[in-house]
Amino acid sequence: MTDAQTQTQLEVLTEICLLTDQLELEFWLRGGWAIDFLLGKISRPHGDIDLITWIQNRDLFEKNFPKQAINDCLSNSCSRIDSRIFAKTK
């Protein structure tokens, strides 16, 4: 059984997977969630979701990412999604 935060994070990860499949974008998990997926089990609660993608995918990812999912998570303190993925770099 998973707690509400973990369940929400899994739902966000599912949305990210569906979106990146549709857009044919690659991304990789990092940190605790990456380890859990390699282990094939949830080892502990996670405070955030760490992911990376190629810099050239940033604009397409940002344009299409389900912002409502981010807002829901942030407003409920259920997950911290690193805002650097949306930062504009030159």
CSV table of N, CA, C and O in Angstrom, one decimal:
chain,number,residue,atom,x,y,z
A,1,MET,N,0.8,-1.2,0.0
A,1,MET,CA,0.0,0.0,0.0
A,1,MET,C,0.9,1.2,0.0
A,1,MET,O,1.9,1.3,0.7
A,2,THR,N,0.5,2.2,-0.8
A,2,THR,CA,1.3,3.5,-0.9
A,2,THR,C,0.5,4.6,-0.3
A,2,THR,O,-0.7,4.6,-0.2
A,3,ASP,N,1.3,5.6,0.3
A,3,ASP,CA,0.6,6.8,0.8
A,3,ASP,C,0.2,7.7,-0.3
A,3,ASP,O,0.5,7.5,-1.5
A,4,ALA,N,-0.5,8.8,0.1
A,4,ALA,CA,-1.1,9.7,-0.9
A,4,ALA,C,0.0,10.4,-1.7
A,4,ALA,O,-0.1,10.6,-2.9
A,5,GLN,N,1.1,10.8,-1.1
A,5,GLN,CA,2.1,11.5,-1.8
A,5,GLN,C,2.8,10.5,-2.8
A,5,GLN,O,3.0,10.9,-4.0
A,6,THR,N,3.0,9.3,-2.5
A,6,THR,CA,3.6,8.4,-3.4
A,6,THR,C,2.7,8.1,-4.5
A,6,THR,O,3.1,8.0,-5.7
A,7,GLN,N,1.4,7.9,-4.3
A,7,GLN,CA,0.4,7.7,-5.3
A,7,GLN,C,0.4,8.8,-6.3
A,7,GLN,O,0.3,8.6,-7.5
A,8,THR,N,0.4,10.0,-5.8
A,8,THR,CA,0.3,11.2,-6.6
A,8,THR,C,1.6,11.3,-7.5
A,8,THR,O,1.5,11.6,-8.7
A,9,GLN,N,2.8,11.0,-6.9
A,9,GLN,CA,4.0,11.0,-7.7
A,9,GLN,C,4.0,10.0,-8.8
A,9,GLN,O,4.4,10.2,-9.9
A,10,LEU,N,3.4,8.8,-8.5
A,10,LEU,CA,3.3,7.8,-9.5
A,10,LEU,C,2.4,8.2,-10.6
A,10,LEU,O,2.6,7.9,-11.8
A,11,GLU,N,1.3,8.9,-10.3
A,11,GLU,CA,0.4,9.5,-11.3
A,11,GLU,C,1.1,10.5,-12.2
A,11,GLU,O,0.9,10.5,-13.4
A,12,VAL,N,1.9,11.4,-11.5
A,12,VAL,CA,2.6,12.4,-12.3
A,12,VAL,C,3.6,11.7,-13.2
A,12,VAL,O,3.8,12.1,-14.4
A,13,LEU,N,4.3,10.7,-12.7
A,13,LEU,CA,5.3,9.9,-13.6
A,13,LEU,C,4.6,9.3,-14.7
A,13,LEU,O,5.1,9.2,-15.9
A,14,THR,N,3.4,8.8,-14.5
A,14,THR,CA,2.6,8.1,-15.6
A,14,THR,C,2.3,9.2,-16.7
A,14,THR,O,2.4,8.9,-17.9
A,15,GLU,N,1.8,10.4,-16.2
A,15,GLU,CA,1.5,11.5,-17.2
A,15,GLU,C,2.8,11.9,-18.0
A,15,GLU,O,2.7,12.1,-19.2
A,16,ILE,N,3.9,11.9,-17.3
A,16,ILE,CA,5.2,12.3,-18.0
A,16,ILE,C,5.5,11.2,-19.0
A,16,ILE,O,5.9,11.6,-20.1
A,17,CYS,N,5.3,10.0,-18.7
A,17,CYS,CA,5.6,8.9,-19.6
A,17,CYS,C,4.7,8.9,-20.8
A,17,CYS,O,5.1,8.8,-22.0
A,18,LEU,N,3.4,9.2,-20.6
A,18,LEU,CA,2.5,9.2,-21.7
A,18,LEU,C,2.8,10.4,-22.6
A,18,LEU,O,2.8,10.3,-23.8
A,19,LEU,N,3.1,11.6,-22.0
A,19,LEU,CA,3.4,12.8,-22.8
A,19,LEU,C,4.7,12.6,-23.6
A,19,LEU,O,4.7,12.9,-24.8
A,20,THR,N,5.7,12.1,-23.0
A,20,THR,CA,7.0,11.9,-23.7
A,20,THR,C,6.9,10.9,-24.8
A,20,THR,O,7.5,11.0,-25.8
A,21,ASP,N,6.0,9.8,-24.6
A,21,ASP,CA,5.8,8.9,-25.6
A,21,ASP,C,5.1,9.5,-26.8
A,21,ASP,O,5.5,9.3,-28.0
A,22,GLN,N,4.1,10.3,-26.6
A,22,GLN,CA,3.3,11.0,-27.6
A,22,GLN,C,4.2,12.0,-28.4
A,22,GLN,O,4.1,12.1,-29.6
A,23,LEU,N,5.1,12.6,-27.7
A,23,LEU,CA,6.0,13.6,-28.3
A,23,LEU,C,7.3,13.0,-28.8
A,23,LEU,O,8.1,13.7,-29.4
A,24,GLU,N,7.5,11.7,-28.6
A,24,GLU,CA,8.7,11.0,-28.9
A,24,GLU,C,9.9,11.7,-28.3
A,24,GLU,O,10.9,11.9,-29.0
A,25,LEU,N,9.8,12.0,-27.1
A,25,LEU,CA,11.0,12.6,-26.3
A,25,LEU,C,11.5,11.6,-25.3
A,25,LEU,O,10.8,10.8,-24.7
A,26,GLU,N,12.8,11.7,-25.1
A,26,GLU,CA,13.4,10.8,-24.1
A,26,GLU,C,13.6,11.6,-22.9
A,26,GLU,O,13.9,12.8,-22.9
A,27,PHE,N,13.4,10.9,-21.7
A,27,PHE,CA,13.8,11.5,-20.4
A,27,PHE,C,14.3,10.4,-19.6
A,27,PHE,O,14.1,9.2,-19.8
A,28,TRP,N,15.0,10.7,-18.5
A,28,TRP,CA,15.5,9.8,-17.6
A,28,TRP,C,15.2,10.2,-16.2
A,28,TRP,O,15.3,11.4,-15.8
A,29,LEU,N,14.9,9.2,-15.3
A,29,LEU,CA,14.7,9.5,-13.9
A,29,LEU,C,16.1,9.5,-13.2
A,29,LEU,O,17.0,8.8,-13.7
A,30,ARG,N,16.2,10.3,-12.2
A,30,ARG,CA,17.4,10.4,-11.4
A,30,ARG,C,16.9,10.3,-9.9
A,30,ARG,O,15.8,10.4,-9.6
A,31,GLY,N,17.9,10.1,-9.1
A,31,GLY,CA,17.6,10.1,-7.6
A,31,GLY,C,16.9,8.9,-7.2
A,31,GLY,O,17.0,7.8,-7.7
A,32,GLY,N,16.1,9.1,-6.1
A,32,GLY,CA,15.4,8.0,-5.4
A,32,GLY,C,14.4,7.2,-6.3
A,32,GLY,O,14.4,6.0,-6.2
A,33,TRP,N,13.7,7.9,-7.1
A,33,TRP,CA,12.7,7.2,-8.0
A,33,TRP,C,13.5,6.3,-9.0
A,33,TRP,O,13.0,5.2,-9.3
A,34,ALA,N,14.6,6.8,-9.5
A,34,ALA,CA,15.4,6.0,-10.4
A,34,ALA,C,15.9,4.7,-9.8
A,34,ALA,O,15.8,3.6,-10.4
A,35,ILE,N,16.3,4.8,-8.5
A,35,ILE,CA,16.8,3.6,-7.8
A,35,ILE,C,15.6,2.7,-7.6
A,35,ILE,O,15.7,1.4,-7.8
A,36,ASP,N,14.4,3.2,-7.2
A,36,ASP,CA,13.3,2.3,-6.9
A,36,ASP,C,12.8,1.6,-8.2
A,36,ASP,O,12.5,0.4,-8.2
A,37,PHE,N,12.9,2.3,-9.3
A,37,PHE,CA,12.5,1.6,-10.6
A,37,PHE,C,13.5,0.5,-10.9
A,37,PHE,O,13.1,-0.5,-11.4
A,38,LEU,N,14.8,0.8,-10.7
A,38,LEU,CA,15.8,-0.3,-10.9
A,38,LEU,C,15.6,-1.5,-9.9
A,38,LEU,O,15.7,-2.6,-10.3
A,39,LEU,N,15.2,-1.2,-8.7
A,39,LEU,CA,14.9,-2.2,-7.7
A,39,LEU,C,13.6,-3.0,-8.0
A,39,LEU,O,13.5,-4.1,-7.6
A,40,GLY,N,12.7,-2.3,-8.7
A,40,GLY,CA,11.4,-2.9,-8.9
A,40,GLY,C,10.4,-2.8,-7.8
A,40,GLY,O,9.4,-3.5,-7.7
A,41,LYS,N,10.7,-1.9,-6.8
A,41,LYS,CA,9.8,-1.7,-5.7
A,41,LYS,C,10.0,-0.3,-5.1
A,41,LYS,O,11.1,0.3,-5.4
A,42,ILE,N,9.1,0.2,-4.4
A,42,ILE,CA,9.2,1.4,-3.7
A,42,ILE,C,9.8,1.2,-2.4
A,42,ILE,O,9.3,0.5,-1.5
A,43,SER,N,11.0,1.8,-2.2
A,43,SER,CA,11.8,1.6,-1.0
A,43,SER,C,11.5,2.5,0.1
A,43,SER,O,11.8,2.2,1.3
A,44,ARG,N,11.0,3.7,-0.2
A,44,ARG,CA,10.7,4.7,0.8
A,44,ARG,C,9.9,5.8,0.2
A,44,ARG,O,9.8,5.9,-1.1
A,45,PRO,N,9.3,6.7,1.0
A,45,PRO,CA,8.7,7.9,0.4
A,45,PRO,C,9.7,8.8,-0.2
A,45,PRO,O,10.8,8.9,0.3
A,46,HIS,N,9.3,9.6,-1.2
A,46,HIS,CA,10.2,10.5,-1.9
A,46,HIS,C,9.6,11.9,-1.8
A,46,HIS,O,8.4,12.1,-1.9
A,47,GLY,N,10.5,12.8,-1.6
A,47,GLY,CA,10.1,14.2,-1.5
A,47,GLY,C,10.0,15.0,-2.8
A,47,GLY,O,9.5,16.1,-2.9
A,48,ASP,N,10.5,14.3,-3.9
A,48,ASP,CA,10.5,15.0,-5.2
A,48,ASP,C,10.7,14.0,-6.3
A,48,ASP,O,10.8,12.8,-6.0
A,49,ILE,N,10.6,14.5,-7.5
A,49,ILE,CA,10.8,13.7,-8.7
A,49,ILE,C,11.9,14.3,-9.5
A,49,ILE,O,11.8,15.5,-9.9
A,50,ASP,N,13.0,13.6,-9.7
A,50,ASP,CA,14.1,14.2,-10.4
A,50,ASP,C,14.1,13.6,-11.8
A,50,ASP,O,14.1,12.3,-11.9
A,51,LEU,N,14.1,14.4,-12.9
A,51,LEU,CA,14.2,13.9,-14.2
A,51,LEU,C,15.0,14.8,-15.1
A,51,LEU,O,15.2,16.0,-14.8
A,52,ILE,N,15.6,14.2,-16.1
A,52,ILE,CA,16.3,15.0,-17.1
A,52,ILE,C,15.9,14.6,-18.5
A,52,ILE,O,15.4,13.5,-18.7
A,53,THR,N,16.2,15.6,-19.4
A,53,THR,CA,16.0,15.3,-20.8
A,53,THR,C,17.0,16.1,-21.6
A,53,THR,O,17.7,16.9,-21.0
A,54,TRP,N,17.1,15.9,-22.9
A,54,TRP,CA,18.0,16.6,-23.7
A,54,TRP,C,17.6,18.1,-23.7
A,54,TRP,O,16.4,18.4,-23.8
A,55,ILE,N,18.6,19.0,-23.7
A,55,ILE,CA,18.3,20.4,-23.7
A,55,ILE,C,17.5,20.9,-24.9
A,55,ILE,O,16.6,21.7,-24.8
A,56,GLN,N,17.7,20.2,-26.1
A,56,GLN,CA,16.9,20.6,-27.3
A,56,GLN,C,15.5,20.2,-27.2
A,56,GLN,O,14.6,20.7,-27.9
A,57,ASN,N,15.1,19.4,-26.2
A,57,ASN,CA,13.7,19.0,-26.0
A,57,ASN,C,13.0,19.9,-25.0
A,57,ASN,O,11.8,19.8,-24.8
A,58,ARG,N,13.7,20.8,-24.4
A,58,ARG,CA,13.1,21.7,-23.3
A,58,ARG,C,11.9,22.4,-23.7
A,58,ARG,O,10.9,22.4,-23.1
A,59,ASP,N,12.0,23.1,-24.9
A,59,ASP,CA,10.8,24.0,-25.3
A,59,ASP,C,9.6,23.1,-25.6
A,59,ASP,O,8.5,23.4,-25.2
A,60,LEU,N,9.8,22.0,-26.3
A,60,LEU,CA,8.6,21.1,-26.6
A,60,LEU,C,8.1,20.5,-25.3
A,60,LEU,O,6.8,20.4,-25.1
A,61,PHE,N,8.9,20.1,-24.4
A,61,PHE,CA,8.5,19.5,-23.2
A,61,PHE,C,7.7,20.5,-22.3
A,61,PHE,O,6.6,20.3,-21.9
A,62,GLU,N,8.3,21.7,-22.2
A,62,GLU,CA,7.6,22.8,-21.4
A,62,GLU,C,6.3,23.2,-22.0
A,62,GLU,O,5.3,23.3,-21.3
A,63,LYS,N,6.2,23.3,-23.3
A,63,LYS,CA,5.0,23.7,-24.0
A,63,LYS,C,3.9,22.7,-23.8
A,63,LYS,O,2.7,23.0,-23.7
A,64,ASN,N,4.2,21.4,-23.7
A,64,ASN,CA,3.2,20.3,-23.6
A,64,ASN,C,3.0,19.7,-22.3
A,64,ASN,O,2.1,18.8,-22.1
A,65,PHE,N,3.8,20.0,-21.3
A,65,PHE,CA,3.7,19.4,-20.0
A,65,PHE,C,2.4,19.8,-19.3
A,65,PHE,O,2.0,20.9,-19.4
A,66,PRO,N,1.8,18.8,-18.7
A,66,PRO,CA,0.5,19.1,-18.1
A,66,PRO,C,0.7,19.9,-16.8
A,66,PRO,O,0.9,19.5,-15.7
A,67,LYS,N,0.6,21.2,-17.0
A,67,LYS,CA,0.9,22.2,-15.9
A,67,LYS,C,0.0,22.0,-14.7
A,67,LYS,O,0.3,22.3,-13.6
A,68,GLN,N,-1.3,21.5,-15.0
A,68,GLN,CA,-2.2,21.3,-13.9
A,68,GLN,C,-1.7,20.3,-12.9
A,68,GLN,O,-1.9,20.4,-11.7
A,69,ALA,N,-1.0,19.3,-13.4
A,69,ALA,CA,-0.4,18.3,-12.5
A,69,ALA,C,0.6,18.9,-11.6
A,69,ALA,O,0.7,18.6,-10.4
A,70,ILE,N,1.4,19.8,-12.2
A,70,ILE,CA,2.4,20.4,-11.4
A,70,ILE,C,1.8,21.3,-10.3
A,70,ILE,O,2.1,21.2,-9.1
A,71,ASN,N,0.8,22.1,-10.7
A,71,ASN,CA,0.1,23.0,-9.8
A,71,ASN,C,-0.6,22.2,-8.7
A,71,ASN,O,-0.5,22.6,-7.5
A,72,ASP,N,-1.2,21.1,-9.0
A,72,ASP,CA,-1.9,20.2,-8.0
A,72,ASP,C,-0.9,19.7,-7.0
A,72,ASP,O,-1.1,19.7,-5.8
A,73,CYS,N,0.2,19.2,-7.5
A,73,CYS,CA,1.3,18.7,-6.6
A,73,CYS,C,1.8,19.8,-5.7
A,73,CYS,O,2.0,19.6,-4.5
A,74,LEU,N,2.2,20.9,-6.3
A,74,LEU,CA,2.8,21.9,-5.5
A,74,LEU,C,1.8,22.5,-4.5
A,74,LEU,O,2.2,22.8,-3.3
A,75,SER,N,0.6,22.7,-4.8
A,75,SER,CA,-0.4,23.2,-3.9
A,75,SER,C,-0.7,22.3,-2.8
A,75,SER,O,-1.0,22.7,-1.7
A,76,ASN,N,-0.6,21.0,-3.0
A,76,ASN,CA,-0.8,20.0,-2.0
A,76,ASN,C,0.4,19.5,-1.2
A,76,ASN,O,0.4,18.7,-0.4
A,77,SER,N,1.6,20.1,-1.6
A,77,SER,CA,2.9,19.7,-1.0
A,77,SER,C,3.1,18.3,-1.2
A,77,SER,O,3.8,17.6,-0.3
A,78,CYS,N,2.6,17.7,-2.2
A,78,CYS,CA,2.7,16.2,-2.4
A,78,CYS,C,4.0,15.9,-3.2
A,78,CYS,O,4.5,14.8,-3.1
A,79,SER,N,4.5,16.8,-3.9
A,79,SER,CA,5.7,16.6,-4.6
A,79,SER,C,6.4,17.9,-5.0
A,79,SER,O,5.7,18.9,-5.2
A,80,ARG,N,7.7,17.9,-5.1
A,80,ARG,CA,8.4,19.1,-5.6
A,80,ARG,C,9.0,18.7,-6.9
A,80,ARG,O,9.8,17.8,-7.0
A,81,ILE,N,8.6,19.3,-8.0
A,81,ILE,CA,9.1,19.1,-9.3
A,81,ILE,C,10.1,20.2,-9.5
A,81,ILE,O,9.8,21.4,-9.5
A,82,ASP,N,11.3,19.9,-9.8
A,82,ASP,CA,12.4,20.9,-9.9
A,82,ASP,C,12.1,21.9,-11.0
A,82,ASP,O,12.0,21.5,-12.2
A,83,SER,N,11.9,23.1,-10.7
A,83,SER,CA,11.6,24.2,-11.6
A,83,SER,C,12.7,24.4,-12.6
A,83,SER,O,12.4,25.1,-13.6
A,84,ARG,N,13.9,23.9,-12.4
A,84,ARG,CA,14.9,24.2,-13.4
A,84,ARG,C,14.6,23.6,-14.7
A,84,ARG,O,15.2,24.0,-15.7
A,85,ILE,N,13.8,22.5,-14.8
A,85,ILE,CA,13.4,22.0,-16.1
A,85,ILE,C,12.7,23.0,-16.9
A,85,ILE,O,12.6,22.8,-18.1
A,86,PHE,N,12.1,24.0,-16.3
A,86,PHE,CA,11.4,25.0,-17.1
A,86,PHE,C,12.2,26.3,-17.2
A,86,PHE,O,11.7,27.2,-17.8
A,87,ALA,N,13.4,26.3,-16.6
A,87,ALA,CA,14.2,27.5,-16.7
A,87,ALA,C,14.7,27.8,-18.1
A,87,ALA,O,15.1,26.8,-18.8
A,88,LYS,N,14.7,29.0,-18.5
A,88,LYS,CA,15.3,29.3,-19.8
A,88,LYS,C,16.8,29.6,-19.7
A,88,LYS,O,17.2,30.4,-18.8
A,89,THR,N,17.5,28.9,-20.4
A,89,THR,CA,19.0,29.1,-20.4
A,89,THR,C,19.4,29.6,-21.8
A,89,THR,O,18.8,29.2,-22.8
A,90,LYS,N,20.4,30.4,-21.8
A,90,LYS,CA,20.9,30.9,-23.1
A,90,LYS,C,22.3,30.4,-23.3
A,90,LYS,O,23.1,30.2,-22.5
